[in-house]
Coordinates of C-alpha atoms and ligand atoms in Angstrom, one line a residue:
M1 CA 0.5 17.8 -25.4
S2 CA -2.9 16.7 -24.7
S3 CA -4.3 13.7 -26.5
T4 CA -7.3 11.0 -26.0
T5 CA -6.8 7.4 -26.4
T6 CA -9.4 5.8 -28.3
E7 CA -8.6 2.1 -28.4
A8 CA -11.7 -0.1 -28.1
T9 CA -11.7 -2.6 -25.1
E10 CA -13.5 -5.9 -25.0
S11 CA -15.8 -5.3 -22.4
G12 CA -17.0 -2.2 -24.2
H13 CA -16.5 0.3 -21.2
R14 CA -16.1 3.9 -21.3
S15 CA -12.1 4.3 -22.5
D16 CA -12.1 8.0 -23.5
T17 CA -9.1 8.9 -21.1
A18 CA -7.6 12.2 -21.7
V19 CA -3.9 12.0 -21.4
S20 CA -1.6 14.8 -21.0
G21 CA 2.5 14.9 -20.5
S22 CA 5.5 16.0 -22.3
A23 CA 6.4 14.6 -25.9
A24 CA 8.9 12.3 -23.9
C25 CA 5.7 10.6 -22.2
R26 CA 4.1 7.8 -24.1
L27 CA 0.6 7.8 -24.7
L28 CA -1.5 6.2 -21.8
P29 CA -3.7 2.9 -22.5
A30 CA -7.3 3.2 -22.5
V31 CA -8.7 3.0 -19.1
P32 CA -12.2 2.6 -17.9
T33 CA -13.7 5.7 -16.0
A34 CA -17.1 4.1 -14.6
L35 CA -18.2 2.0 -11.9
L36 CA -17.7 -1.9 -12.0
I37 CA -20.6 -3.1 -10.3
A38 CA -22.1 -6.6 -11.1
G39 CA -19.7 -6.7 -14.0
E40 CA -21.1 -3.7 -15.8
W41 CA -19.5 -0.7 -16.3
R42 CA -21.8 2.0 -15.4
E43 CA -22.7 5.5 -14.1
T44 CA -23.6 6.6 -10.8
R45 CA -27.3 6.2 -9.5
A46 CA -27.1 9.3 -7.6
R47 CA -29.6 12.4 -9.1
G48 CA -28.7 16.0 -9.2
V49 CA -25.4 15.2 -7.8
T50 CA -22.9 17.8 -9.3
S51 CA -19.5 16.4 -8.1
S52 CA -17.1 14.9 -9.9
L53 CA -13.6 13.0 -9.5
E54 CA -10.8 14.6 -11.6
V55 CA -7.6 12.7 -11.9
E56 CA -4.5 14.9 -11.8
N57 CA -1.1 14.2 -13.1
P58 CA 1.0 15.7 -10.1
A59 CA 3.9 16.5 -12.4
T60 CA 1.8 18.8 -14.2
S61 CA -1.4 19.3 -12.4
E62 CA -3.1 18.6 -15.8
V63 CA -6.2 16.8 -15.5
L64 CA -5.7 13.1 -16.8
A65 CA -9.4 12.0 -16.3
T66 CA -12.5 12.4 -14.8
V67 CA -14.1 9.4 -13.3
V68 CA -17.6 8.6 -12.0
D69 CA -18.0 9.6 -8.7
A70 CA -20.0 7.1 -6.8
A71 CA -22.6 7.9 -4.1
P72 CA -23.9 5.9 -1.3
D73 CA -26.5 4.7 -3.5
D74 CA -24.0 2.7 -5.7
A75 CA -22.3 1.4 -2.8
T76 CA -25.4 -0.4 -1.7
D77 CA -25.5 -1.7 -5.5
A78 CA -21.9 -2.9 -5.1
V79 CA -22.8 -4.7 -1.8
D80 CA -25.9 -6.5 -3.5
A81 CA -23.5 -7.5 -6.5
A82 CA -20.8 -9.0 -3.9
S83 CA -23.5 -10.5 -2.0
A84 CA -25.0 -12.2 -4.8
A85 CA -21.9 -13.4 -6.3
F86 CA -20.5 -14.8 -3.0
T87 CA -22.3 -18.4 -2.6
S88 CA -21.3 -19.4 -5.9
W89 CA -17.8 -18.0 -6.1
A90 CA -17.2 -19.4 -2.6
R91 CA -18.1 -22.9 -4.1
T92 CA -15.8 -22.8 -7.0
S93 CA -12.8 -24.8 -6.6
P94 CA -9.7 -23.5 -5.0
R95 CA -7.8 -24.8 -8.3
Q96 CA -10.3 -22.9 -10.4
R97 CA -9.7 -19.5 -8.6
G98 CA -6.1 -20.1 -8.3
E99 CA -6.0 -20.4 -12.0
L100 CA -7.8 -17.2 -12.7
L101 CA -5.3 -15.4 -10.4
R102 CA -2.6 -17.1 -12.5
A103 CA -4.0 -15.8 -15.8
A104 CA -4.2 -12.5 -14.1
F105 CA -0.5 -12.5 -13.1
E106 CA 0.2 -13.5 -16.9
L107 CA -1.9 -10.8 -18.4
L108 CA -0.6 -8.2 -16.0
T109 CA 3.1 -9.1 -16.5
D110 CA 2.4 -9.0 -20.3
R111 CA 0.9 -5.5 -19.7
T112 CA 4.0 -4.1 -17.6
E113 CA 4.4 -1.2 -19.6
D114 CA 0.9 0.1 -19.8
F115 CA 0.2 -0.3 -16.1
A116 CA 3.5 1.5 -15.5
A117 CA 2.6 4.4 -17.6
I118 CA -0.6 4.9 -15.6
I119 CA 0.8 4.6 -12.4
T120 CA 3.3 7.2 -13.3
A121 CA 0.7 9.5 -14.7
E122 CA -1.7 9.5 -11.9
M123 CA 0.8 8.9 -8.9
G124 CA 4.2 10.7 -10.1
K125 CA 6.8 7.8 -9.7
P126 CA 9.3 7.3 -11.9
L127 CA 8.5 4.7 -14.5
A128 CA 11.5 2.3 -13.5
E129 CA 9.6 2.3 -10.2
S130 CA 6.3 2.1 -11.5
R131 CA 7.8 -1.0 -13.3
A132 CA 9.0 -2.6 -10.0
E133 CA 5.4 -1.7 -8.5
V134 CA 3.8 -3.8 -11.3
R135 CA 6.5 -6.9 -10.7
Y136 CA 5.6 -6.3 -6.9
G137 CA 1.8 -6.2 -7.4
A138 CA 2.0 -9.2 -9.8
E139 CA 3.7 -11.3 -7.3
F140 CA 0.5 -11.4 -5.0
L141 CA -1.3 -12.8 -7.8
R142 CA 1.0 -15.5 -8.6
W143 CA 1.8 -16.3 -4.8
Y144 CA -2.1 -16.4 -4.1
S145 CA -2.7 -18.5 -7.2
E146 CA -0.2 -20.7 -5.4
E147 CA -1.8 -20.5 -2.0
A148 CA -5.6 -21.0 -3.0
V149 CA -5.0 -24.6 -2.8
R150 CA -3.4 -24.7 0.4
A151 CA -6.2 -23.5 3.1
T152 CA -5.9 -26.5 5.1
G153 CA -7.6 -27.6 8.4
T154 CA -6.9 -29.9 11.4
A155 CA -8.2 -33.3 12.4
R156 CA -7.8 -34.2 16.0
T157 CA -9.1 -37.0 18.5
A158 CA -10.3 -35.1 21.5
P159 CA -8.2 -35.7 24.9
D160 CA -10.7 -38.0 26.5
G161 CA -11.1 -40.1 23.7
S162 CA -14.7 -39.4 23.1
S163 CA -15.3 -37.4 20.0
F164 CA -13.3 -36.4 16.8
H165 CA -12.8 -32.7 15.9
V166 CA -12.2 -31.4 12.4
T167 CA -11.5 -27.7 11.5
M168 CA -12.3 -26.3 7.8
R169 CA -11.6 -22.9 6.6
Q170 CA -14.4 -21.0 5.0
P171 CA -14.3 -17.7 3.4
V172 CA -15.4 -14.8 5.7
G173 CA -17.7 -13.3 3.4
P174 CA -17.9 -10.3 1.0
S175 CA -15.3 -7.8 2.1
L176 CA -14.7 -4.0 1.6
L177 CA -11.2 -3.3 0.6
I178 CA -9.9 0.4 1.1
T179 CA -6.6 1.4 -0.7
P180 CA -4.2 4.3 -0.6
W181 CA -2.5 6.4 -3.5
N182 CA 1.1 5.5 -2.9
F183 CA 1.2 1.9 -4.4
P184 CA -1.9 2.0 -6.5
L185 CA -1.6 -1.3 -8.0
A186 CA 0.3 -3.4 -5.3
M187 CA -2.1 -2.4 -2.6
A188 CA -5.0 -3.4 -4.7
T189 CA -3.4 -6.7 -5.4
R190 CA -2.0 -7.3 -2.1
K191 CA -5.8 -7.3 -0.9
I192 CA -7.7 -8.7 -4.0
A193 CA -5.6 -11.7 -4.6
P194 CA -5.8 -13.4 -1.2
A195 CA -9.5 -12.6 -0.8
L196 CA -10.2 -14.2 -4.1
A197 CA -7.9 -16.9 -3.1
A198 CA -10.0 -17.5 -0.2
G199 CA -13.4 -17.4 -1.8
C200 CA -14.3 -14.0 -0.8
T201 CA -16.0 -11.3 -3.1
V202 CA -15.1 -7.8 -2.7
V203 CA -16.0 -4.2 -3.3
L204 CA -12.7 -2.2 -3.8
K205 CA -12.6 1.5 -3.2
P206 CA -9.3 3.0 -4.5
A207 CA -7.8 6.3 -3.2
E208 CA -9.4 9.3 -5.1
E209 CA -5.9 10.6 -6.2
T210 CA -5.0 7.2 -8.2
P211 CA -8.4 5.4 -9.2
L212 CA -7.1 4.8 -13.1
T213 CA -4.7 1.9 -11.9
A214 CA -7.3 0.1 -9.9
L215 CA -10.0 0.6 -12.8
L216 CA -7.6 -0.7 -15.3
F217 CA -6.4 -3.8 -13.0
C218 CA -10.3 -4.7 -12.6
A219 CA -10.8 -4.4 -16.2
L220 CA -7.8 -7.0 -16.6
L221 CA -9.6 -9.1 -14.2
T222 CA -12.8 -9.3 -16.1
E223 CA -10.5 -10.1 -19.4
V224 CA -9.5 -13.2 -17.9
G225 CA -12.9 -14.5 -16.9
L226 CA -13.7 -13.2 -13.1
P227 CA -17.4 -13.9 -12.9
P228 CA -19.5 -10.6 -12.5
G229 CA -20.0 -9.5 -9.0
V230 CA -16.8 -10.9 -7.5
V231 CA -14.6 -7.7 -8.0
N232 CA -16.7 -4.5 -7.8
V233 CA -15.0 -0.8 -7.6
L234 CA -16.4 2.3 -6.2
T235 CA -14.3 5.5 -7.0
T236 CA -15.7 8.2 -5.1
S237 CA -14.6 11.9 -3.8
R238 CA -16.8 11.1 -0.9
P239 CA -15.1 8.2 0.8
G240 CA -16.6 8.9 4.2
Q241 CA -20.2 8.7 3.2
V242 CA -19.7 5.9 0.6
V243 CA -17.5 3.7 3.2
S244 CA -20.1 4.3 6.1
R245 CA -23.1 2.9 3.6
I246 CA -21.2 -0.1 3.1
L247 CA -20.1 -0.6 6.8
D248 CA -23.8 -0.2 8.1
D249 CA -24.6 -2.9 5.6
P250 CA -24.6 -6.3 7.7
R251 CA -24.1 -8.3 4.3
I252 CA -20.4 -7.0 4.5
R253 CA -18.3 -9.3 6.9
K254 CA -15.1 -7.9 6.5
L255 CA -13.0 -4.7 6.1
S256 CA -9.5 -4.5 4.8
F257 CA -7.6 -0.9 4.9
T258 CA -4.4 0.5 3.9
G259 CA -4.1 4.1 4.6
S260 CA -3.2 6.5 7.5
T261 CA -3.6 5.6 11.4
Q262 CA -5.9 8.3 11.7
V263 CA -8.7 7.1 9.2
G264 CA -7.7 3.5 10.3
R265 CA -8.8 4.6 13.9
V266 CA -12.2 6.1 12.5
L267 CA -13.0 2.9 10.5
L268 CA -12.2 0.4 13.1
E269 CA -14.8 2.1 15.4
A270 CA -17.1 2.1 12.6
S271 CA -16.4 -1.8 12.0
A272 CA -17.2 -2.4 15.7
K273 CA -21.1 -2.1 14.9
G274 CA -21.2 -4.9 12.6
I275 CA -18.3 -7.0 14.5
L276 CA -16.4 -7.0 11.2
R277 CA -13.3 -8.9 10.9
T278 CA -10.7 -6.3 10.2
S279 CA -7.2 -5.9 8.7
M280 CA -5.4 -2.6 9.3
E281 CA -2.3 -1.5 7.5
L282 CA -1.9 1.9 8.8
G283 CA 1.1 4.4 9.0
G284 CA 5.1 4.0 10.0
N285 CA 7.5 5.7 11.5
A286 CA 10.6 3.7 10.5
P287 CA 13.8 3.9 12.5
F288 CA 16.9 3.1 10.4
L289 CA 19.9 2.1 13.2
V290 CA 23.5 2.7 11.9
F291 CA 26.0 1.4 14.4
H292 CA 29.8 2.3 14.4
D293 CA 30.7 -1.4 13.0
A294 CA 28.5 -1.2 10.1
D295 CA 29.7 -1.4 6.4
L296 CA 29.2 2.2 5.8
A297 CA 29.0 2.2 1.8
A298 CA 26.5 -0.7 2.3
A299 CA 24.3 1.3 5.0
V300 CA 24.4 4.4 3.0
D301 CA 23.1 2.6 -0.3
G302 CA 20.5 0.9 2.1
A303 CA 19.7 4.1 3.5
V304 CA 19.1 5.8 -0.2
I305 CA 16.9 2.7 -0.9
A306 CA 14.8 2.8 2.6
K307 CA 14.5 6.8 2.1
L308 CA 13.9 7.2 -1.6
R309 CA 11.7 4.3 -2.7
N310 CA 8.5 5.9 -4.0
G311 CA 10.1 9.2 -3.2
G312 CA 9.8 8.7 0.5
Q313 CA 6.1 8.2 0.2
S314 CA 6.1 4.6 1.7
C315 CA 4.8 3.3 5.0
V316 CA 8.2 1.5 5.1
A317 CA 10.2 4.5 4.4
A318 CA 13.1 5.1 6.9
N319 CA 11.9 8.1 8.8
R320 CA 14.5 8.5 11.4
F321 CA 18.1 7.8 10.5
I322 CA 19.7 7.1 14.1
V323 CA 23.4 6.9 13.8
D324 CA 26.5 6.2 16.1
R325 CA 27.7 9.8 16.7
R326 CA 31.4 8.7 16.0
I327 CA 30.1 8.0 12.2
M328 CA 27.4 10.5 11.9
G329 CA 29.4 13.2 10.0
E330 CA 30.8 10.4 7.5
F331 CA 27.4 8.9 7.0
S332 CA 25.7 12.2 6.7
A333 CA 28.3 13.3 4.1
A334 CA 27.8 10.1 2.2
L335 CA 24.1 9.8 2.1
T336 CA 24.0 13.8 1.2
E337 CA 26.0 13.2 -2.0
K338 CA 23.7 10.3 -3.1
M339 CA 20.5 12.4 -2.4
H340 CA 22.0 15.5 -4.1
A341 CA 22.8 13.3 -7.2
Q342 CA 19.0 12.4 -7.6
V343 CA 17.5 13.4 -10.6
V344 CA 14.3 15.5 -9.9
G345 CA 11.5 15.8 -12.9
P346 CA 8.5 14.2 -14.4
G347 CA 8.1 10.5 -13.7
C348 CA 7.7 9.9 -17.4
D349 CA 11.3 11.3 -18.3
P350 CA 13.6 8.2 -18.3
A351 CA 16.4 10.2 -16.8
T352 CA 14.4 10.9 -13.7
T353 CA 15.1 9.3 -10.5
L354 CA 13.0 11.3 -8.3
G355 CA 9.6 12.2 -9.4
P356 CA 6.9 14.9 -7.6
M357 CA 5.3 14.2 -4.6
I358 CA 1.6 13.4 -5.0
N359 CA 0.1 16.9 -4.6
V360 CA 1.1 20.2 -3.6
R361 CA -0.6 19.8 -0.1
Q362 CA 1.5 17.1 0.8
R363 CA 4.7 18.8 -0.5
D364 CA 3.8 21.8 1.5
R365 CA 3.5 19.7 4.5
A366 CA 6.8 18.3 4.1
A367 CA 8.7 21.4 3.6
A368 CA 6.8 22.8 6.8
L369 CA 8.3 19.9 8.7
V370 CA 11.6 20.6 7.5
D371 CA 11.5 24.2 8.5
S372 CA 10.3 23.4 11.7
A373 CA 13.0 20.9 12.4
I374 CA 15.7 23.5 11.3
S375 CA 14.2 26.2 13.7
D376 CA 14.4 23.4 16.5
G377 CA 18.1 23.3 15.7
A378 CA 18.8 20.7 13.0
E379 CA 21.4 21.2 10.3
P380 CA 20.3 21.2 6.9
L381 CA 22.9 19.6 4.9
L382 CA 20.9 19.6 1.6
F383 CA 17.9 21.7 1.4
D384 CA 16.8 23.4 -1.9
P385 CA 14.5 26.5 -2.0
V386 CA 10.7 25.4 -2.6
E387 CA 9.1 26.4 -5.7
P388 CA 5.5 27.9 -4.5
G389 CA 2.6 25.9 -6.0
S390 CA 4.7 22.8 -7.3
A391 CA 4.3 19.0 -6.2
F392 CA 8.1 18.8 -6.4
L393 CA 10.6 18.4 -3.4
S394 CA 14.2 18.1 -4.2
P395 CA 15.7 15.7 -1.5
V396 CA 16.5 17.1 2.1
V397 CA 19.1 16.0 4.2
L398 CA 19.1 17.4 8.0
S399 CA 21.6 16.4 10.6
D400 CA 21.6 16.3 14.2
V401 CA 17.8 16.4 14.5
K402 CA 16.2 17.1 17.8
P403 CA 14.3 14.2 19.0
G404 CA 11.4 16.4 20.3
S405 CA 10.9 18.1 16.9
S406 CA 7.7 17.3 15.4
I407 CA 9.3 15.8 12.5
A408 CA 10.6 13.0 14.8
G409 CA 6.9 12.4 15.7
Q410 CA 5.2 11.6 12.3
E411 CA 5.5 10.1 9.2
I412 CA 7.4 12.6 6.8
F413 CA 6.1 10.7 3.7
A414 CA 8.7 12.8 1.6
P415 CA 12.3 12.6 0.3
V416 CA 13.3 14.0 3.4
A417 CA 16.5 12.3 5.6
A418 CA 16.3 13.4 9.1
I419 CA 19.4 12.1 11.1
Y420 CA 19.7 11.7 14.8
P421 CA 23.1 10.9 16.9
F422 CA 23.1 8.2 19.5
D423 CA 25.9 7.2 21.9
S424 CA 25.1 3.9 23.3
E425 CA 23.2 0.9 22.0
E426 CA 20.5 1.2 24.6
E427 CA 20.0 4.8 23.5
A428 CA 19.7 3.6 20.1
F429 CA 17.0 1.3 21.0
R430 CA 15.1 3.4 23.2
L431 CA 14.8 6.4 20.6
A432 CA 13.8 3.7 17.6
S433 CA 10.9 2.5 20.0
D434 CA 10.2 6.1 21.1
T435 CA 6.7 6.3 18.6
D436 CA 3.4 5.0 18.7
A437 CA 3.9 3.3 15.3
G438 CA 5.6 -0.2 14.8
L439 CA 6.0 -1.2 11.5
V440 CA 9.0 -1.9 10.1
G441 CA 13.0 -1.1 11.6
F442 CA 16.1 -1.2 9.9
A443 CA 19.6 -2.2 11.5
Y444 CA 23.2 -2.1 10.1
S445 CA 26.2 -3.5 11.7
T446 CA 28.7 -6.1 11.1
D447 CA 28.1 -7.7 14.5
A448 CA 25.8 -10.9 14.5
A449 CA 25.2 -10.5 18.0
R450 CA 24.0 -6.9 17.9
L451 CA 21.8 -7.6 15.0
S452 CA 20.2 -10.1 16.8
R453 CA 19.7 -7.8 19.7
A454 CA 18.0 -5.5 17.2
A455 CA 15.8 -8.1 15.9
T456 CA 14.4 -8.6 19.2
S457 CA 14.7 -5.2 20.8
L458 CA 12.9 -3.0 17.8
E459 CA 8.9 -2.7 18.3
C460 CA 7.8 -3.3 14.9
G461 CA 6.4 -5.9 13.0
M462 CA 9.1 -6.0 10.2
V463 CA 13.1 -5.9 10.8
G464 CA 15.2 -5.4 7.9
L465 CA 19.0 -6.3 9.0
N466 CA 21.7 -5.0 6.5
R467 CA 19.3 -4.2 3.7
G468 CA 16.9 -1.2 3.4
L469 CA 13.9 -2.8 1.8
V470 CA 11.6 -5.8 3.2
S471 CA 8.3 -5.8 1.2
D472 CA 8.1 -9.2 -0.3
A473 CA 4.9 -11.1 -1.4
S474 CA 6.0 -14.4 0.5
A475 CA 6.4 -12.4 3.5
P476 CA 4.1 -11.3 6.2
F477 CA 3.8 -7.6 5.8
G478 CA 2.3 -5.6 9.0
G479 CA 2.8 -3.8 11.9
V480 CA 2.3 -3.4 15.9
K481 CA 0.9 -0.8 17.9
H482 CA -0.6 2.0 16.2
S483 CA 0.9 0.6 12.8
G484 CA -2.1 -1.9 12.4
L485 CA -3.7 -5.0 12.9
G486 CA -3.2 -8.4 10.8
R487 CA -0.6 -9.1 8.0
E488 CA -0.7 -9.0 4.2
G489 CA 1.4 -11.2 2.2
S490 CA 2.5 -15.0 2.7
E491 CA 0.2 -17.6 4.0
A492 CA -0.9 -15.4 6.9
G493 CA -2.5 -12.8 4.2
L494 CA -4.8 -15.9 3.4
Q495 CA -5.9 -16.4 7.0
E496 CA -7.3 -12.9 6.9
Y497 CA -9.8 -13.7 4.7
L498 CA -10.9 -17.3 6.3
E499 CA -12.8 -18.2 9.4
T500 CA -12.4 -21.3 11.1
K501 CA -15.2 -23.8 11.5
Y502 CA -14.8 -26.7 13.8
V503 CA -17.1 -29.6 13.4
S504 CA -17.1 -32.4 16.1
Y505 CA -18.8 -36.2 16.1
P506 CA -18.4 -39.1 18.4
I507 CA -15.9 -41.6 17.7
Ligands
NAD1 P1 -5.4 8.1 3.9 O1 -6.0 7.3 5.2 O2 -5.9 9.4 3.9 O3 -6.3 7.1 2.6 C1 -6.4 5.9 2.6 C2 -7.8 5.3 2.0 O4 -8.7 5.7 3.0 C3 -8.2 6.3 0.6 O5 -8.7 5.4 -0.1 C4 -9.3 7.1 1.1 O6 -10.2 7.6 0.1 C5 -9.8 6.7 2.4 N1 -10.6 7.4 3.1 C6 -10.2 8.7 3.6 N2 -10.9 8.9 4.5 C7 -11.9 8.1 4.7 C8 -13.1 8.1 5.5 N3 -13.3 9.1 6.3 N4 -13.8 6.8 5.5 C9 -13.5 6.1 4.8 N5 -12.3 6.0 3.6 C10 -11.6 7.1 4.1 O7 -4.2 7.6 3.3 P2 -3.2 7.9 2.1 O8 -2.9 9.6 2.2 O9 -4.4 7.5 1.1 O10 -2.1 6.9 2.2 C11 -0.9 7.4 3.1 C12 -0.8 6.4 4.2 O11 -1.2 5.2 4.1 C13 0.3 6.6 5.1 O12 0.1 6.9 6.4 C14 0.9 5.4 4.8 O13 1.8 5.1 6.1 C15 -0.3 4.5 5.0 N6 0.2 3.4 4.3 C16 0.4 2.1 4.8 C17 0.7 0.9 4.3 C18 0.7 -0.3 5.3 O14 0.9 -1.5 4.5 N7 0.9 -0.2 6.6 C19 1.2 0.9 2.9 C20 0.7 2.0 2.3 C21 0.2 3.2 2.7

């Protein structure tokens, strides 16, 4: 079935999103497909450029919509807009900024079903997970609506008594925000909310696979009264060219990036030229430790959450299950049973618990990693044949994976559980940290002292003890080593968009 929504929108932007899907899938809301620059929804300024940006439904490979494909000149326009709006936005009261964010939280929550439908259509996850993403994404708006009024400074008498120091916090300036496809709403709100709370204006560049959610969210921001130019959106099939133009512009003062370590490294280098403030939320390779004294049922439940949330396409997905050899058989069998019970299908079908991967290329990449782990000696406990040309991958469980296999050294980003045995606590911690990544680690045990040792030993920015999920708007999310720089969420997330100014005067 293919249909076109015709709903009018208050802002008058294009709303002719073509929608495809099975009869079980609801009609999608109208979504803008243009660039948002200085409060206007507009076409690209590029002349003679024939490229276009088609958004596909990963469950069917059908084209959902064609959005405007920004060129570098549009990027300059977006920076003009963010720069022109900055001075007045930075001078709005923290309370005013907080109340706008609160209004956005309320409206987003009211429109959960619309946003969930769009997320599922363009990204593939089951509707229940898309609703959970809307709740999670909305929490950043609520949290930073409250934090906007808490950007405090300090006051101190100099140690020699001659002067008084006051520190104040000021917005860093127009900021470039780049987001990935796996959480198309939450990764945007996790950046936009603290940036706006701090008084920064932004240019948002969403992932080319999932621009519709970001466009719909930015339309919502204009609807609640955000002034023109405070948030600008560039959708593009040429991220390298468009982002280079922005990073070369001296008016941009900050880059916040969420995505792969590989691209993050390139962007860090590019940011050096303008000495930009940077926040980098990069890839992970999470260890999930199960000790022999763990509550096994709880560990298996936690493993399913840590592995299958977002179909395994999450930076905090458990990538390596490191399990005491004495319980590996029991743990593997129980995990296999739960993985086998997943209902694989299109995300818009209410019965589905595991949707497609983002595209066929990523699915094929994951299947190749599984094949190579098996060639290296891993035992496949669950591995269904892979259908050519489809983005679907049924859950896979591999036991006794060899630590030297390529699947151990990179993010699997798929519903594939790889299980490694260990014989001592020291070996477990050593295996866990044997990676360049350091985003999150999980540990299951009933021994409090062992859990405490795990919390201190794991080389990562976040640790989940006896739980398989750590994401929370009120907690500092971020990694160490190659997993990134800076934190998002909590009060730390606001600091990423603030500079400290120190003022001194004689007493
Ligand atoms: P990606 O790095 O390919 O793309 C991320 C963003 O960067 C997209 O918007 C893309 O258009 C843009 N981009 C790509 N090449 C670029 C270039 N040369 N110049 C400028 N921008 C460019 O990552 P992805 O495949 O979209 O997302 C998956 C990755 O994101 C995984 O590695 C995952 O771990 C990571 N991730 C990390 C977090 C975190 O908080 N640490 C959260 C979600 C995803």
